[in-house]
Short mmCIF file of C-alpha atoms in Angstrom, two decimals:
data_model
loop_
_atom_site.label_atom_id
_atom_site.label_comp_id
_atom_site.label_asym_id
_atom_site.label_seq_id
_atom_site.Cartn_x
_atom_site.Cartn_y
_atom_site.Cartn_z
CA UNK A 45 -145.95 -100.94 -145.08
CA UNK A 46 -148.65 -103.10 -147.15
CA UNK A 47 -151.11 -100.64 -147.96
CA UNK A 48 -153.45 -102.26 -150.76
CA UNK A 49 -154.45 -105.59 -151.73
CA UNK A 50 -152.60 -105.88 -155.27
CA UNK A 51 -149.23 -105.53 -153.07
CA UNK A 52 -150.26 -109.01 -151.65
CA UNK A 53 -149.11 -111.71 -154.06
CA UNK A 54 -152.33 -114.00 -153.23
CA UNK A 55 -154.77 -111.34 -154.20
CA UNK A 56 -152.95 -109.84 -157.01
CA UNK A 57 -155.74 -111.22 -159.17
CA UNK A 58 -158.59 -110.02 -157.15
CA UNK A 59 -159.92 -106.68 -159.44
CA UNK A 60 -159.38 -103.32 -158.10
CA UNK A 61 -162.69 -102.77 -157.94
CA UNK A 62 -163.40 -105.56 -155.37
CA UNK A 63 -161.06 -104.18 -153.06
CA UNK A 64 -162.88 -103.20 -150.48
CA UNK A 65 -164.79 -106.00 -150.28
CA UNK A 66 -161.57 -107.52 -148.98
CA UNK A 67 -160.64 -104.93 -147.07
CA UNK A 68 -163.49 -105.04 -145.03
CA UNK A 69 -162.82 -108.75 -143.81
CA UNK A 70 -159.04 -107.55 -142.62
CA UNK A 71 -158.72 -106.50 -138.93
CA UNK A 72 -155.38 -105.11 -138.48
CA UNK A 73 -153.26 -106.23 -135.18
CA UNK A 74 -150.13 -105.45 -134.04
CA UNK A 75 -147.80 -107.53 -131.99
CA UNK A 76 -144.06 -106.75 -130.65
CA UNK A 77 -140.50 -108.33 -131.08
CA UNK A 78 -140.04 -111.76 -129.91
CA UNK A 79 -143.70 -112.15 -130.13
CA UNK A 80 -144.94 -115.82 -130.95
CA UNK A 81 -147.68 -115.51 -133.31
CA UNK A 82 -148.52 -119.49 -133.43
CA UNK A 83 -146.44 -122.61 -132.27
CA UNK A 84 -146.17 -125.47 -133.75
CA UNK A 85 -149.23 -128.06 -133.46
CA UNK A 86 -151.13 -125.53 -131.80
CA UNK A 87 -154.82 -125.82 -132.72
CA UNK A 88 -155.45 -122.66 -134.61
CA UNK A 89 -157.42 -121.25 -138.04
CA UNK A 90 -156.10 -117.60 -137.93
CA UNK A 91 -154.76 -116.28 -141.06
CA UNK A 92 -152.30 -113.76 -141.05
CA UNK A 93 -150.96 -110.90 -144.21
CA UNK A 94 -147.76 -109.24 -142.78
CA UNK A 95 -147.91 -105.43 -143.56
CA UNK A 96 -144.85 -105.11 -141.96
CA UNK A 97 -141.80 -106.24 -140.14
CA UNK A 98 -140.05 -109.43 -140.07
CA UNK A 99 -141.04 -113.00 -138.92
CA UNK A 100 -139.29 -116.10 -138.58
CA UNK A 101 -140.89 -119.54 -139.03
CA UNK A 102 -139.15 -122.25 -136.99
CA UNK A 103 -139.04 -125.56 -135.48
CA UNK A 104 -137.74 -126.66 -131.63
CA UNK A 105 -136.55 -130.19 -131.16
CA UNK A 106 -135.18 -131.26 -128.15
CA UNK A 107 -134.11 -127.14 -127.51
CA UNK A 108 -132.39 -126.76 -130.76
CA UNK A 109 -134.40 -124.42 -133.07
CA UNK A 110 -134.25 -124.64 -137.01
CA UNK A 111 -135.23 -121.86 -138.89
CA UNK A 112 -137.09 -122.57 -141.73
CA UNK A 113 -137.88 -118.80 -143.49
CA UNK A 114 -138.31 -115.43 -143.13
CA UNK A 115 -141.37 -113.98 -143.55
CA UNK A 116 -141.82 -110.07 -145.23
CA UNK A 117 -144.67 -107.60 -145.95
CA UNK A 118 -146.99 -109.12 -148.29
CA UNK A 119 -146.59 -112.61 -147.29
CA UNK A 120 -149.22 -114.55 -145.77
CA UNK A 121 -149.85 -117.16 -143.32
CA UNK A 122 -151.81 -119.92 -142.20
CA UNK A 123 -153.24 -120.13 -145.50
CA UNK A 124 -152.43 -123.90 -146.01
CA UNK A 125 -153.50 -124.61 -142.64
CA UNK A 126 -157.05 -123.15 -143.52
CA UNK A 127 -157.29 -124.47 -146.68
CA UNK A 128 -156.19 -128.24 -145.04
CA UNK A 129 -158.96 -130.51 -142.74
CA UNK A 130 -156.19 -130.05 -139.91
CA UNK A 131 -156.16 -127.11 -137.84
CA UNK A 132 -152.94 -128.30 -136.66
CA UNK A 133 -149.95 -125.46 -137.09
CA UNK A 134 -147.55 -127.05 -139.21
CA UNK A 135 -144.64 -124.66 -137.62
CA UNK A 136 -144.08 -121.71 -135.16
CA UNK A 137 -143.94 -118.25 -135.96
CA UNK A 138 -142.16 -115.50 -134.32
CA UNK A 139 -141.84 -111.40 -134.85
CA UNK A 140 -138.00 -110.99 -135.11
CA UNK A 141 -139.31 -107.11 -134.54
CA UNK A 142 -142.57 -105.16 -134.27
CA UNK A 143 -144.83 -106.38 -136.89
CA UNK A 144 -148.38 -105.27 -138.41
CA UNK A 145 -150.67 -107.58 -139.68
CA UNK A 146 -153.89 -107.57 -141.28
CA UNK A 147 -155.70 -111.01 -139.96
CA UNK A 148 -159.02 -112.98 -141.13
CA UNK A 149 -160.58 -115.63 -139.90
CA UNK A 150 -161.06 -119.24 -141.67
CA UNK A 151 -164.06 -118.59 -142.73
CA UNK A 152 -163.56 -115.42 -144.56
CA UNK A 153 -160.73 -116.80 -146.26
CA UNK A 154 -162.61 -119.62 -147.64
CA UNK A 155 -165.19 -117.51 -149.00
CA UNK A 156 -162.92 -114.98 -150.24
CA UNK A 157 -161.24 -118.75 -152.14
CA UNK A 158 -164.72 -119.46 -153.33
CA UNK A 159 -165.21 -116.13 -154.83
CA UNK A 160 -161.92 -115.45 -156.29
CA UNK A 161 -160.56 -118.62 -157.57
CA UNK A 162 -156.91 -116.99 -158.52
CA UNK A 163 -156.66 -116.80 -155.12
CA UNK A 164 -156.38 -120.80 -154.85
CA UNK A 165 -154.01 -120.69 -158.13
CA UNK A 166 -151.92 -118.25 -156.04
CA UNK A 167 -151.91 -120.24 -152.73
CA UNK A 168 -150.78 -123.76 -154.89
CA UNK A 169 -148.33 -121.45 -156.61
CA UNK A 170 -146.95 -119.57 -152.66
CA UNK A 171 -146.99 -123.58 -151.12
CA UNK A 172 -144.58 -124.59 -154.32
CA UNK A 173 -142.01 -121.92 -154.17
CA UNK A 174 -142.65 -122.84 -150.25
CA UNK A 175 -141.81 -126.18 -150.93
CA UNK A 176 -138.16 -125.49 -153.18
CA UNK A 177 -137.07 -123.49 -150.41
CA UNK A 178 -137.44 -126.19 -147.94
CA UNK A 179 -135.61 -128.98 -150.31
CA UNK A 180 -133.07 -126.32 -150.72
CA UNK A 181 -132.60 -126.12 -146.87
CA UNK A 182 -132.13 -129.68 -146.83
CA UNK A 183 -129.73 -129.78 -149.26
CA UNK A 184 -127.61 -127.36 -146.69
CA UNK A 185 -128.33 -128.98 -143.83
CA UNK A 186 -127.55 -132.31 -145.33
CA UNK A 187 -124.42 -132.27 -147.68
CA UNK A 188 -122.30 -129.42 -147.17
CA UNK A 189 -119.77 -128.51 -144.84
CA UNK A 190 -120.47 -124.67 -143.05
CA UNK A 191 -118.24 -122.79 -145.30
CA UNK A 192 -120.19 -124.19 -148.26
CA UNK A 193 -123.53 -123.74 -146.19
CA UNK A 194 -122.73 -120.17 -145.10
CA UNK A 195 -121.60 -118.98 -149.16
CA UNK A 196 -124.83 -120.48 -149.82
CA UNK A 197 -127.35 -118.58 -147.39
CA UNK A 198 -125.14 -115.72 -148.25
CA UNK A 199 -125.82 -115.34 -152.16
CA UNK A 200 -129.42 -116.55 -151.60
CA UNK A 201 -129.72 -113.31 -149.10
CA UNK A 202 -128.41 -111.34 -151.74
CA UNK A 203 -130.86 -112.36 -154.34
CA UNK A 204 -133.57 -112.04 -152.01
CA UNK A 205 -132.55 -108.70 -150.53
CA UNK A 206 -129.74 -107.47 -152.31
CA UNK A 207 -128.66 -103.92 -153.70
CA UNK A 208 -125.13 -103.07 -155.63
CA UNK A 209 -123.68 -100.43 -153.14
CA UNK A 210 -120.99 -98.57 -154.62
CA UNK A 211 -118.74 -101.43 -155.75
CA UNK A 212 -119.95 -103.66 -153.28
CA UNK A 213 -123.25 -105.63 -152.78
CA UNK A 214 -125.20 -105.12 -149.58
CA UNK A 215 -128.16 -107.75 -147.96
CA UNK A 216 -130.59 -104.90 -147.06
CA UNK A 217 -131.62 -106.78 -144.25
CA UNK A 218 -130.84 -106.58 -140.78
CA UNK A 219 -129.58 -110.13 -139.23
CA UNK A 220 -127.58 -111.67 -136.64
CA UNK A 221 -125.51 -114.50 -136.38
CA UNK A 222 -127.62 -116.26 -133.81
CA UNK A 223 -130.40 -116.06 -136.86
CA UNK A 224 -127.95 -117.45 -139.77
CA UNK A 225 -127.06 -120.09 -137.65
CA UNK A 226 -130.30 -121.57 -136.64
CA UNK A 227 -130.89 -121.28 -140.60
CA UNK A 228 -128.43 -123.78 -141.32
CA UNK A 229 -128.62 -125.67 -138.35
CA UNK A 230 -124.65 -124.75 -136.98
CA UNK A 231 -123.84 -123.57 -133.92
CA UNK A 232 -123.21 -119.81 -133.45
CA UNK A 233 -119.36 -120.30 -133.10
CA UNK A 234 -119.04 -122.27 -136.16
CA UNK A 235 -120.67 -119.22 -138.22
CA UNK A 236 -119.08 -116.59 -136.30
CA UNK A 237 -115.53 -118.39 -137.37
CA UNK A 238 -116.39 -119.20 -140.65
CA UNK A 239 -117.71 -114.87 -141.06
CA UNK A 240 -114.52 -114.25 -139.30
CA UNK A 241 -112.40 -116.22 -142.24
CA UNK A 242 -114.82 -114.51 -145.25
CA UNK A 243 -113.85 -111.29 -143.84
CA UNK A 244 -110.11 -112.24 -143.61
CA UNK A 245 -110.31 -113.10 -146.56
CA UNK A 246 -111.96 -110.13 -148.44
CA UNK A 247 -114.87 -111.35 -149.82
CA UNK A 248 -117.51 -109.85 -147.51
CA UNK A 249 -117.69 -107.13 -144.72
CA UNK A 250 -120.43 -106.62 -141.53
CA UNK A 251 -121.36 -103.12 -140.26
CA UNK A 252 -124.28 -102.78 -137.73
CA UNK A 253 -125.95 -106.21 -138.85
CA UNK A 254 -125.87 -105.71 -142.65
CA UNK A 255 -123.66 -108.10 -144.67
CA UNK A 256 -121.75 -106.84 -148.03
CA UNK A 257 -120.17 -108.81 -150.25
CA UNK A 258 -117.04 -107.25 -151.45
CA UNK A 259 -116.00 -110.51 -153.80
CA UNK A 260 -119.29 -111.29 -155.09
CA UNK A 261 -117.91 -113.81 -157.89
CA UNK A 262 -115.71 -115.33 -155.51
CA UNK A 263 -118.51 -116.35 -152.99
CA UNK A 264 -120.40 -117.73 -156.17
CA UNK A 265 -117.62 -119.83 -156.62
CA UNK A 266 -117.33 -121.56 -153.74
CA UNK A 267 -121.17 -122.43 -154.41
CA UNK A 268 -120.28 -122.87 -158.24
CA UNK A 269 -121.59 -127.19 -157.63
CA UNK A 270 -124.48 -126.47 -155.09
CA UNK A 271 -127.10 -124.27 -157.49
CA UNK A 272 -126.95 -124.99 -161.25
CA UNK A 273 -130.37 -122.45 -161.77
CA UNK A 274 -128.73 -119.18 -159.66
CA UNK A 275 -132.76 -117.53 -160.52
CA UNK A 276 -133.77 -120.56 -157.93
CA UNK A 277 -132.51 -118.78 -155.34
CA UNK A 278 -135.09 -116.11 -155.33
CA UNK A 279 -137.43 -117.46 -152.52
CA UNK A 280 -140.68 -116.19 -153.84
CA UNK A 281 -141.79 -115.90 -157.55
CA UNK A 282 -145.18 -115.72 -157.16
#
């Protein structure tokens, strides 16, 4: 659980000191799994700091849904919308479980902009890490084949929320297939077979939704030609 501003990349800047002064614009709001925060286009200028749970940010076309990222605690949103002339939502955004959010209008996130100008360093800084993540989704969605897309998202999951666990490497992160496969744009049966071979073959094991890589290296390998700069994979270095 986000409990102070410095644990908020965007207003790691903002002094101590001032910290109430933010505080006092935040009204917290709760909302439960499978909640849809925003959807795409809607016309909306809420801005959102996720103190906990899990979101997903997505696209629909024609019923097929694309996941584009996974949102933690200390991430904001809507940010780039406020900061934009269009009100438009750029994407949708669901609670993959019960979240807690501190939100803010428009309005107060301008001024706090205006009177804390790391802030707008920070958001340019959030929208380019923002924007590698997307080209890297493109790359998976658009050159490799799903045992090279699945290593992938696998090893970038691990960098992101990884822990060495015994002699093994766990993603400390609750997921399900469904969600992995709307991340690289597969249908569930083609990641459920191409799991079923990783675990046949010994490089990675699944108990109660957590993934852990038992051959590490050998996962790497397979994704030795898809990520010359392995630190890229970290999604945010804000």
């Amino acid at each position: 659980m986000i409990t102070k501003i410095s644990e908020i990349a965007i207003f790691a800047d903002i002094p101590e000191i001032d910290a109430p002064h933010i505080i006092s614009k935040l009204k917290e709001r709760k909302f439960k799994k499978n909640h849809v925060l925003m959807f795409e286009n809607d016309l909306s200028e809420d801005v959102y700091i996720i103190r906990s749970g899990m979101l997903k940010i997505y696209r629909i076309h024609e019923g097929k849904e694309i996941v584009l990222s996974i949102s933690m605690p200390g991430d904001i949103l809507g940010e780039v919308e406020a900061l934009s002339n269009d009100s438009h939502r750029i994407s949708s955004i669901e609670a993959l479980e019960n979240v807690s959010v501190w939100h803010m209008t428009k309005q107060d996130f301008l001024q706090i902009v205006d009177q804390y100008p790391s802030v707008l360093r920070k958001a340019y800084m959030v929208l380019v890490e923002r924007t590698r993540m997307l080209n890297r989704l493109i790359r998976y969605l658009t050159f490799y084949d799903v045992r090279t897309k699945a290593a992938n998202l696998l090893v970038d999951l691990y960098y992101n929320f990884g822990k060495p666990d015994g002699d093994n490497f766990k993603i400390d992160l609750k997921i399900n297939q469904s969600l992995l496969a709307n991340m690289l744009g597969v249908t569930r049966e083609s990641i459920s077979k191409t799991l079923g071979d990783f675990q046949n073959e010994g490089l990675i094991d699944i108990r109660e939704k957590y993934f852990y890589l038992l051959d590490k290296s050998q996962l790497e390998a397979i994704c030795s030609e898809t990520e010359e700069v392995p630190a890229l994979r970290k999604w945010y270095n804000v």
